[in-house]
CSV table of C-alpha atoms and ligand atoms in Angstrom, one decimal:
chain,number,residue,atom,x,y,z
E,226,MET,CA,50.6,66.5,180.1
E,227,LYS,CA,49.3,67.8,177.3
E,228,VAL,CA,46.5,70.7,177.5
E,229,PRO,CA,44.8,71.8,174.0
E,230,LEU,CA,43.3,75.8,173.3
E,231,LEU,CA,40.1,74.0,172.8
E,232,ASP,CA,38.7,70.5,173.2
E,233,LEU,CA,35.4,69.9,171.5
E,234,LYS,CA,35.8,66.1,171.9
E,235,ALA,CA,35.6,66.2,175.6
E,236,GLN,CA,32.1,68.5,175.2
E,237,PHE,CA,31.0,66.2,172.6
E,238,SER,CA,31.3,62.7,174.3
E,239,THR,CA,29.1,63.9,177.2
E,240,ILE,CA,26.1,64.5,174.5
E,241,LYS,CA,27.2,62.2,171.9
E,242,ASN,CA,23.8,60.4,172.3
E,243,GLU,CA,21.1,62.8,172.4
E,244,ILE,CA,22.8,64.7,169.4
E,245,LEU,CA,22.7,61.7,167.4
E,246,SER,CA,19.2,61.1,168.0
E,247,ALA,CA,18.4,64.8,167.4
E,248,ILE,CA,20.0,65.1,164.0
E,249,GLU,CA,17.9,61.6,163.5
E,250,ASP,CA,14.7,63.1,163.9
E,251,VAL,CA,15.5,65.8,161.4
E,252,LEU,CA,16.8,62.9,158.9
E,253,ASP,CA,13.4,60.7,159.5
E,254,SER,CA,11.2,64.2,159.0
E,255,GLN,CA,13.0,64.9,155.7
E,256,LEU,CA,12.5,68.7,156.5
E,257,CYS,CA,15.8,69.5,155.4
E,258,ILE,CA,15.1,73.4,155.1
E,259,GLY,CA,13.9,75.5,158.0
E,260,GLY,CA,11.0,73.5,160.0
E,261,PRO,CA,10.6,73.0,163.7
E,262,LYS,CA,13.8,72.5,165.1
E,263,VAL,CA,15.0,75.7,163.6
E,264,GLU,CA,11.7,77.6,165.1
E,265,GLU,CA,12.3,75.7,168.4
E,266,LEU,CA,16.0,76.9,168.6
E,267,GLU,CA,14.8,80.9,168.1
E,268,LYS,CA,12.3,80.4,170.7
E,269,ALA,CA,14.8,78.9,173.2
E,270,VAL,CA,17.3,82.1,172.1
E,271,VAL,CA,14.4,84.5,172.3
E,272,ALA,CA,14.0,83.3,176.4
E,273,VAL,CA,17.8,83.6,177.2
E,274,SER,CA,18.8,86.5,175.3
E,275,ASP,CA,15.8,88.7,176.7
E,276,CYS,CA,14.3,89.8,173.1
E,277,LYS,CA,11.1,89.5,171.2
E,278,TYR,CA,12.4,87.8,168.0
E,279,ALA,CA,15.3,85.5,166.9
E,280,VAL,CA,15.8,84.6,163.2
E,281,GLY,CA,18.4,81.5,162.9
E,282,VAL,CA,20.7,82.2,160.0
E,283,SER,CA,23.6,80.6,158.3
E,284,SER,CA,26.7,81.8,160.6
E,285,GLY,CA,27.3,84.5,162.3
E,286,THR,CA,28.5,86.5,159.3
E,287,ASP,CA,25.4,86.2,157.9
E,288,ALA,CA,23.6,87.4,160.7
E,289,ILE,CA,25.6,90.7,160.7
E,290,LEU,CA,25.3,91.2,156.4
E,291,ASN,CA,21.9,90.5,156.9
E,292,VAL,CA,21.1,92.9,159.6
E,293,LEU,CA,23.4,95.6,157.5
E,294,MET,CA,21.3,94.5,154.0
E,295,SER,CA,18.1,94.9,156.2
E,296,LEU,CA,18.7,98.5,157.6
E,297,ASP,CA,19.4,99.2,153.7
E,298,ILE,CA,23.1,100.2,154.4
E,299,GLY,CA,25.3,100.4,151.3
E,300,GLN,CA,27.2,102.7,149.0
E,301,ASP,CA,27.9,105.9,150.3
E,302,ASP,CA,27.2,105.0,154.0
E,303,GLU,CA,29.5,104.7,156.7
E,304,VAL,CA,29.8,102.3,159.7
E,305,ILE,CA,31.6,102.8,162.7
E,306,THR,CA,33.3,99.6,164.5
E,307,THR,CA,36.3,98.4,166.4
E,308,PRO,CA,39.8,97.8,164.6
E,309,PHE,CA,40.3,94.5,167.1
E,310,THR,CA,37.6,92.1,166.3
E,311,PHE,CA,37.3,88.8,163.9
E,312,PHE,CA,37.4,89.8,160.2
E,313,ALA,CA,33.9,89.3,159.4
E,314,THR,CA,32.8,92.2,161.7
E,315,ALA,CA,34.5,94.8,159.1
E,316,GLY,CA,34.3,92.5,156.4
E,317,CYS,CA,30.5,92.5,156.0
E,318,ILE,CA,30.5,96.3,156.0
E,319,ALA,CA,32.6,96.5,153.1
E,320,ARG,CA,30.6,93.7,151.2
E,321,THR,CA,27.7,96.0,151.7
E,322,GLY,CA,29.5,98.6,149.6
E,323,ALA,CA,29.9,100.6,152.8
E,324,LYS,CA,32.8,102.0,154.3
E,325,PRO,CA,33.9,100.5,157.8
E,326,VAL,CA,35.1,103.7,160.0
E,327,PHE,CA,37.4,102.3,162.6
E,328,VAL,CA,37.4,103.6,166.3
E,329,ASP,CA,40.7,102.8,168.5
E,330,ILE,CA,39.9,100.3,171.6
E,331,GLU,CA,39.7,100.7,175.1
E,332,PRO,CA,43.2,99.2,176.3
E,333,GLN,CA,41.6,97.6,179.5
E,334,THR,CA,38.8,95.9,178.0
E,335,TYR,CA,39.7,95.9,174.2
E,336,ASN,CA,36.3,96.7,173.4
E,337,ILE,CA,35.4,99.9,171.3
E,338,ASP,CA,36.8,103.3,173.3
E,339,VAL,CA,33.4,105.1,173.6
E,340,SER,CA,35.0,108.5,174.2
E,341,LYS,CA,36.1,108.4,170.2
E,342,ILE,CA,33.2,107.6,168.8
E,343,GLU,CA,31.7,111.0,168.1
E,344,ASP,CA,34.9,112.2,166.5
E,345,ALA,CA,34.2,109.6,163.8
E,346,ILE,CA,30.9,110.4,163.1
E,347,THR,CA,29.9,112.3,159.6
E,348,ASP,CA,26.7,113.0,157.9
E,349,LYS,CA,27.6,109.7,156.1
E,350,THR,CA,27.3,107.3,159.4
E,351,LYS,CA,24.4,105.3,159.6
E,352,ALA,CA,25.5,102.8,162.3
E,353,ILE,CA,27.5,101.6,165.4
E,354,MET,CA,28.9,98.2,165.3
E,355,PRO,CA,30.1,97.6,168.8
E,356,VAL,CA,31.7,93.9,169.2
E,357,HIS,CA,31.4,92.5,172.4
E,358,LEU,CA,34.9,90.8,172.6
E,359,PHE,CA,35.8,87.8,174.2
E,360,GLY,CA,32.7,87.5,175.9
E,361,GLN,CA,32.4,91.1,177.4
E,362,MET,CA,29.9,93.6,176.6
E,363,ALA,CA,31.0,96.9,175.1
E,364,ASP,CA,29.5,100.3,177.3
E,365,MET,CA,26.1,100.2,175.7
E,366,ASP,CA,24.4,103.0,177.7
E,367,ALA,CA,27.3,105.2,176.0
E,368,ILE,CA,27.0,103.9,172.9
E,369,MET,CA,23.2,104.1,173.0
E,370,GLY,CA,23.4,107.7,174.2
E,371,ILE,CA,25.3,108.5,171.0
E,372,ALA,CA,23.2,106.5,168.8
E,373,LYS,CA,20.3,108.5,170.1
E,374,LYS,CA,21.7,112.1,169.8
E,375,CYS,CA,22.7,111.2,166.0
E,376,ASN,CA,20.2,109.4,164.8
E,377,LEU,CA,21.9,106.0,164.3
E,378,GLU,CA,21.3,102.3,164.4
E,379,VAL,CA,23.3,100.0,167.0
E,380,ILE,CA,24.2,96.8,165.6
E,381,GLU,CA,25.8,94.5,168.4
E,382,ASP,CA,28.1,92.0,167.3
E,383,ALA,CA,27.4,89.5,169.8
E,384,ALA,CA,29.2,86.5,168.1
E,385,GLN,CA,31.6,85.6,171.0
E,386,SER,CA,29.1,87.0,173.8
E,387,ILE,CA,25.6,85.1,174.1
E,388,THR,CA,23.7,85.3,177.2
E,389,SER,CA,26.6,87.9,178.2
E,390,GLU,CA,25.3,91.0,180.7
E,391,TYR,CA,25.9,94.2,181.0
E,392,LYS,CA,24.1,96.2,183.7
E,393,GLY,CA,21.7,93.1,184.2
E,394,ARG,CA,20.8,93.1,180.2
E,395,LYS,CA,21.6,90.6,178.0
E,396,ALA,CA,24.1,90.8,174.7
E,397,GLY,CA,22.2,91.6,171.7
E,398,SER,CA,19.0,92.9,173.6
E,399,ILE,CA,19.9,96.5,173.7
E,400,GLY,CA,21.1,97.7,169.8
E,401,THR,CA,18.5,97.4,166.7
E,402,ALA,CA,19.9,93.7,166.5
E,403,GLY,CA,22.0,91.4,168.2
E,404,CYS,CA,24.2,88.6,166.1
E,405,PHE,CA,25.3,85.7,167.0
E,406,SER,CA,27.4,82.8,166.2
E,407,PHE,CA,27.5,79.4,166.6
E,408,PHE,CA,31.0,78.6,165.3
E,409,PRO,CA,31.9,75.5,167.1
E,410,SER,CA,34.6,77.4,169.4
E,411,LYS,CA,31.9,79.9,170.5
E,412,ASN,CA,30.4,79.4,173.9
E,413,LEU,CA,27.4,77.7,171.8
E,414,GLY,CA,29.0,76.1,169.2
E,415,GLY,CA,27.2,74.1,166.6
E,416,ILE,CA,28.6,71.1,164.5
E,417,GLY,CA,29.3,73.0,161.7
E,418,ASP,CA,28.5,76.8,160.8
E,419,GLY,CA,25.3,78.4,162.0
E,420,GLY,CA,24.2,82.1,163.6
E,421,MET,CA,21.2,84.0,164.9
E,422,ILE,CA,19.7,87.2,165.0
E,423,VAL,CA,17.9,88.5,167.9
E,424,THR,CA,15.8,91.9,167.7
E,425,ASN,CA,12.7,93.6,169.5
E,426,ASP,CA,11.5,95.4,166.6
E,427,GLU,CA,8.7,93.5,164.5
E,428,ASP,CA,9.2,95.2,161.6
E,429,PHE,CA,12.6,94.8,161.4
E,430,TYR,CA,12.3,91.3,162.6
E,431,ASN,CA,9.8,90.8,159.7
E,432,ARG,CA,12.2,92.1,156.8
E,433,LEU,CA,15.4,90.2,158.3
E,434,MET,CA,13.1,87.2,158.0
E,435,VAL,CA,12.3,87.9,154.1
E,436,MET,CA,16.0,89.0,153.5
E,437,ARG,CA,17.1,85.3,154.8
E,438,ASN,CA,15.1,83.8,152.0
E,439,HIS,CA,16.2,86.1,148.8
E,440,GLY,CA,14.1,88.9,149.7
E,441,SER,CA,11.3,87.2,148.7
E,442,ASN,CA,7.6,87.6,150.1
E,443,PRO,CA,5.2,85.7,148.9
E,444,LYS,CA,7.4,83.2,147.4
E,445,TYR,CA,8.7,84.3,143.7
E,446,TYR,CA,7.9,87.7,144.4
E,447,HIS,CA,11.0,89.6,145.4
E,448,GLY,CA,10.8,93.0,147.2
E,449,TYR,CA,14.3,93.0,148.0
E,450,VAL,CA,17.4,91.1,147.0
E,451,GLY,CA,18.2,89.2,149.9
E,452,GLY,CA,20.4,86.1,150.5
E,453,ASN,CA,20.3,82.4,151.3
E,454,PHE,CA,20.9,83.2,155.0
E,455,ARG,CA,18.8,79.9,156.5
E,456,LEU,CA,20.0,78.1,159.3
E,457,ASP,CA,20.2,74.6,158.8
E,458,PRO,CA,18.1,72.3,161.0
E,459,ILE,CA,20.6,69.6,161.7
E,460,GLN,CA,22.4,72.6,163.4
E,461,ALA,CA,19.5,73.6,165.2
E,462,ALA,CA,19.2,69.8,166.3
E,463,ALA,CA,22.4,70.1,167.8
E,464,LEU,CA,22.0,73.4,169.1
E,465,LEU,CA,19.0,72.5,170.7
E,466,VAL,CA,20.8,69.8,172.8
E,467,LYS,CA,23.4,72.2,174.0
E,468,LEU,CA,21.5,75.4,175.0
E,469,PRO,CA,20.4,73.7,178.2
E,470,HIS,CA,24.0,73.4,179.1
E,471,LEU,CA,25.5,77.3,178.1
E,472,ASP,CA,24.8,78.6,181.6
E,473,SER,CA,27.0,75.8,183.3
E,474,TRP,CA,29.4,75.8,180.9
E,475,SER,CA,29.8,79.5,180.7
E,476,GLN,CA,29.9,79.5,184.3
E,477,ALA,CA,32.6,76.7,184.4
E,478,ARG,CA,34.6,79.0,182.1
E,479,ARG,CA,34.3,82.0,184.6
E,480,ASP,CA,35.2,79.6,187.4
E,481,ASN,CA,38.5,78.8,185.2
E,482,ALA,CA,39.1,82.7,184.8
E,483,ALA,CA,38.7,83.0,188.3
E,484,TYR,CA,41.3,80.5,189.1
E,485,TYR,CA,43.7,82.0,186.7
E,486,ASP,CA,43.0,85.3,188.1
E,487,GLU,CA,44.5,84.5,191.5
E,488,LYS,CA,47.3,82.5,190.2
E,489,PHE,CA,48.1,85.3,188.0
E,490,ALA,CA,47.6,88.2,190.4
E,491,ASP,CA,51.2,88.8,191.5
E,492,THR,CA,52.9,88.4,188.6
E,493,GLU,CA,53.4,90.4,185.5
E,494,VAL,CA,51.0,88.9,183.5
E,495,ILE,CA,48.2,91.0,183.1
E,496,THR,CA,45.0,89.2,182.9
E,497,PRO,CA,41.5,90.2,181.5
E,498,TYR,CA,39.6,93.5,183.3
E,499,LEU,CA,36.0,92.5,184.1
E,500,SER,CA,34.1,95.7,183.9
E,501,PRO,CA,31.8,95.9,187.1
E,502,ASP,CA,29.2,96.4,185.1
E,503,CYS,CA,29.7,93.4,183.0
E,504,VAL,CA,29.0,89.3,183.7
E,505,SER,CA,31.3,87.8,180.9
E,506,ILE,CA,31.0,84.4,179.6
E,507,TYR,CA,34.7,84.2,178.5
E,508,ASN,CA,34.6,82.9,175.2
E,509,GLN,CA,38.3,83.5,175.2
E,510,TYR,CA,40.7,84.6,178.0
E,511,CYS,CA,43.3,86.6,176.7
E,512,ILE,CA,46.3,87.8,179.1
E,513,ARG,CA,49.0,90.4,178.1
E,514,VAL,CA,52.8,90.3,178.2
E,515,PRO,CA,55.4,92.1,176.5
E,516,ASN,CA,57.7,89.3,175.0
E,517,ARG,CA,54.2,87.3,173.8
E,518,ASP,CA,55.9,85.7,170.7
E,519,ASP,CA,58.2,84.4,173.0
E,520,LEU,CA,55.9,82.9,175.4
E,521,LEU,CA,53.5,81.6,172.5
E,522,ARG,CA,56.4,79.4,171.3
E,523,TYR,CA,57.5,78.3,174.9
E,524,LEU,CA,54.0,77.2,175.5
E,525,LYS,CA,53.3,75.5,172.3
E,526,ASP,CA,56.6,73.8,172.8
E,527,ASN,CA,55.7,72.8,176.1
E,528,ASN,CA,52.1,71.3,175.1
E,529,VAL,CA,50.0,74.3,176.2
E,530,GLY,CA,47.7,75.4,173.4
E,531,CYS,CA,47.7,79.3,173.0
E,532,GLU,CA,46.6,81.5,169.9
E,533,ILE,CA,46.8,84.9,168.8
E,534,TYR,CA,43.2,86.7,169.1
E,535,TYR,CA,44.0,89.0,166.6
E,536,PRO,CA,47.3,89.3,165.8
E,537,VAL,CA,46.3,91.8,162.8
E,538,PRO,CA,43.7,94.9,163.5
E,539,MET,CA,40.9,95.6,160.8
E,540,HIS,CA,42.7,98.9,159.8
E,541,LEU,CA,45.9,97.3,158.7
E,542,GLN,CA,44.5,94.8,156.5
E,543,LYS,CA,45.8,94.2,153.1
E,544,CYS,CA,42.3,94.4,151.7
E,545,PHE,CA,41.3,97.7,153.7
E,546,GLU,CA,44.2,99.5,152.1
E,547,TYR,CA,41.9,101.6,150.1
E,548,LEU,CA,40.9,102.8,153.1
E,549,GLY,CA,43.7,104.6,154.2
E,550,TYR,CA,44.8,104.1,157.4
E,551,LYS,CA,48.5,103.5,158.6
E,552,GLU,CA,49.9,102.2,161.3
E,553,GLY,CA,49.9,104.5,164.3
E,554,ASP,CA,46.2,105.7,163.8
E,555,MET,CA,44.9,103.3,166.1
E,556,PRO,CA,47.6,102.8,168.8
E,557,GLU,CA,45.4,100.7,171.3
E,558,ALA,CA,44.5,97.9,168.9
E,559,GLU,CA,47.8,97.8,167.3
E,560,LYS,CA,49.4,97.3,171.2
E,561,ALA,CA,46.9,94.7,171.9
E,562,ALA,CA,47.6,92.9,168.8
E,563,LYS,CA,51.3,92.8,169.6
E,564,GLU,CA,50.8,91.7,173.4
E,565,VAL,CA,47.5,89.3,173.6
E,566,LEU,CA,47.6,85.7,174.2
E,567,ALA,CA,44.8,83.3,174.6
E,568,ILE,CA,45.2,80.4,177.0
E,569,PRO,CA,42.6,77.7,177.7
E,570,ILE,CA,39.8,78.3,179.2
E,571,TYR,CA,37.0,76.2,178.1
E,572,PRO,CA,34.8,74.2,180.6
E,573,GLU,CA,35.7,70.6,180.3
E,574,LEU,CA,39.6,71.8,181.7
E,575,THR,CA,40.4,70.3,185.1
E,576,ARG,CA,42.5,72.0,188.0
E,577,GLU,CA,45.3,69.9,186.9
E,578,MET,CA,45.3,70.8,183.6
E,579,GLN,CA,45.2,74.8,184.7
E,580,GLU,CA,47.8,74.1,187.3
E,581,PHE,CA,50.1,72.9,183.9
E,582,VAL,CA,49.2,75.6,182.2
E,583,VAL,CA,50.2,78.6,185.1
E,584,ASN,CA,52.8,76.6,185.9
E,585,SER,CA,54.5,76.7,182.4
E,586,LEU,CA,53.7,80.4,181.9
E,587,LEU,CA,55.5,81.0,185.2
E,588,ASP,CA,58.2,78.6,184.2
E,589,PHE,CA,58.9,80.9,181.3
E,590,LYS,CA,58.8,84.2,183.4
E,591,SER,CA,61.7,82.6,185.4
E,592,ARG,CA,64.0,81.8,183.0
M,162,PLP,C1,32.9,84.6,165.2
M,162,PLP,C2,32.6,86.1,164.9
M,162,PLP,C3,32.0,86.0,164.2
M,162,PLP,C4,31.4,85.6,162.4
M,162,PLP,O1,30.7,84.4,163.2
M,162,PLP,P1,30.9,82.8,161.8
M,162,PLP,O2,29.7,82.0,162.4
M,162,PLP,O3,32.0,82.1,161.8
M,162,PLP,O4,30.5,83.5,160.7
M,162,PLP,C5,31.9,87.4,163.5
M,162,PLP,N1,32.2,88.7,164.6
M,162,PLP,C6,33.1,88.0,165.9
M,162,PLP,C7,33.3,89.1,166.6
M,162,PLP,C8,33.3,86.7,165.6
M,162,PLP,O5,34.3,86.2,166.7
């Protein structure tokens, strides 16, 4: 048997004809920029994320960048975030000219350690950007409390967590804005790049819409320097086909996670911790083992797909050397980077495939 980390073909085969006909609609209309599909998707994402407004954008990265630019964050500003994330979180902060300030993670959830945020706040701090990692939300009550007290914006990097819940509230609906990614490996993945910003603030929504289109309003009159952050209508068309399946796909991931949780319960494999406050969408199922690199090699040799999310924490990336961090500054993120391993969790996994993954892992353990 062979079990990949993710099998996009398995999902596509179930909706192929609908996607092809949705793409044909766009082509027949020749509305190739913006248009009704993008607006329809924005309305649909508003509905599933309990937010008032949504802005379709070109990627999760551009969602974050647009939010930062629309908050006028730049030179001389600082934004607090986690070092244990995909590069885009920190990369966008740096691209605005602002300084990413890293706060170590909480080792159970891998999300930002809220007890360490206040120590990192200076008079230059403008925002906190928590990342809802692997499908589970960060401790938003604590983050919003600190933000309110210190007058900071909160940007939710919810790229891995669309429709995920914290105390009954949806990812992206709590902070100033939430950022989603439709990168194909996300729970709601497009057929290329795409993203969405959600917010409850009407003025901020208007600014995001202007910034998405080069900061122009009306056309050819530029009040701001924005970008081309528009969502492709062909992506919107494909995503509209997929969105109605999102809940059942995420439920299938939760069922797969429960199966692994049970099988690994009495072993040395540390399974993901689920906070009682949260409903996770399990974008990744990351186990933790001390001899991770040996396990990775063993699993790959035995046809089990797996990957390290993430091998190098942001504060140790070469491009951020200028920030002056060194090894040992973020001990929990550094330890996680050495021990985590994502194993297959995608919705179309069969029980037989999961059994194969579990047995391969336990075989390695008993060698
Ligand atoms: C995927 C991801 C992004 C970037 O999304 P793209 O659509 O790939 O640009 C940002 N942050 C996190 C945490 C992500 O997982």
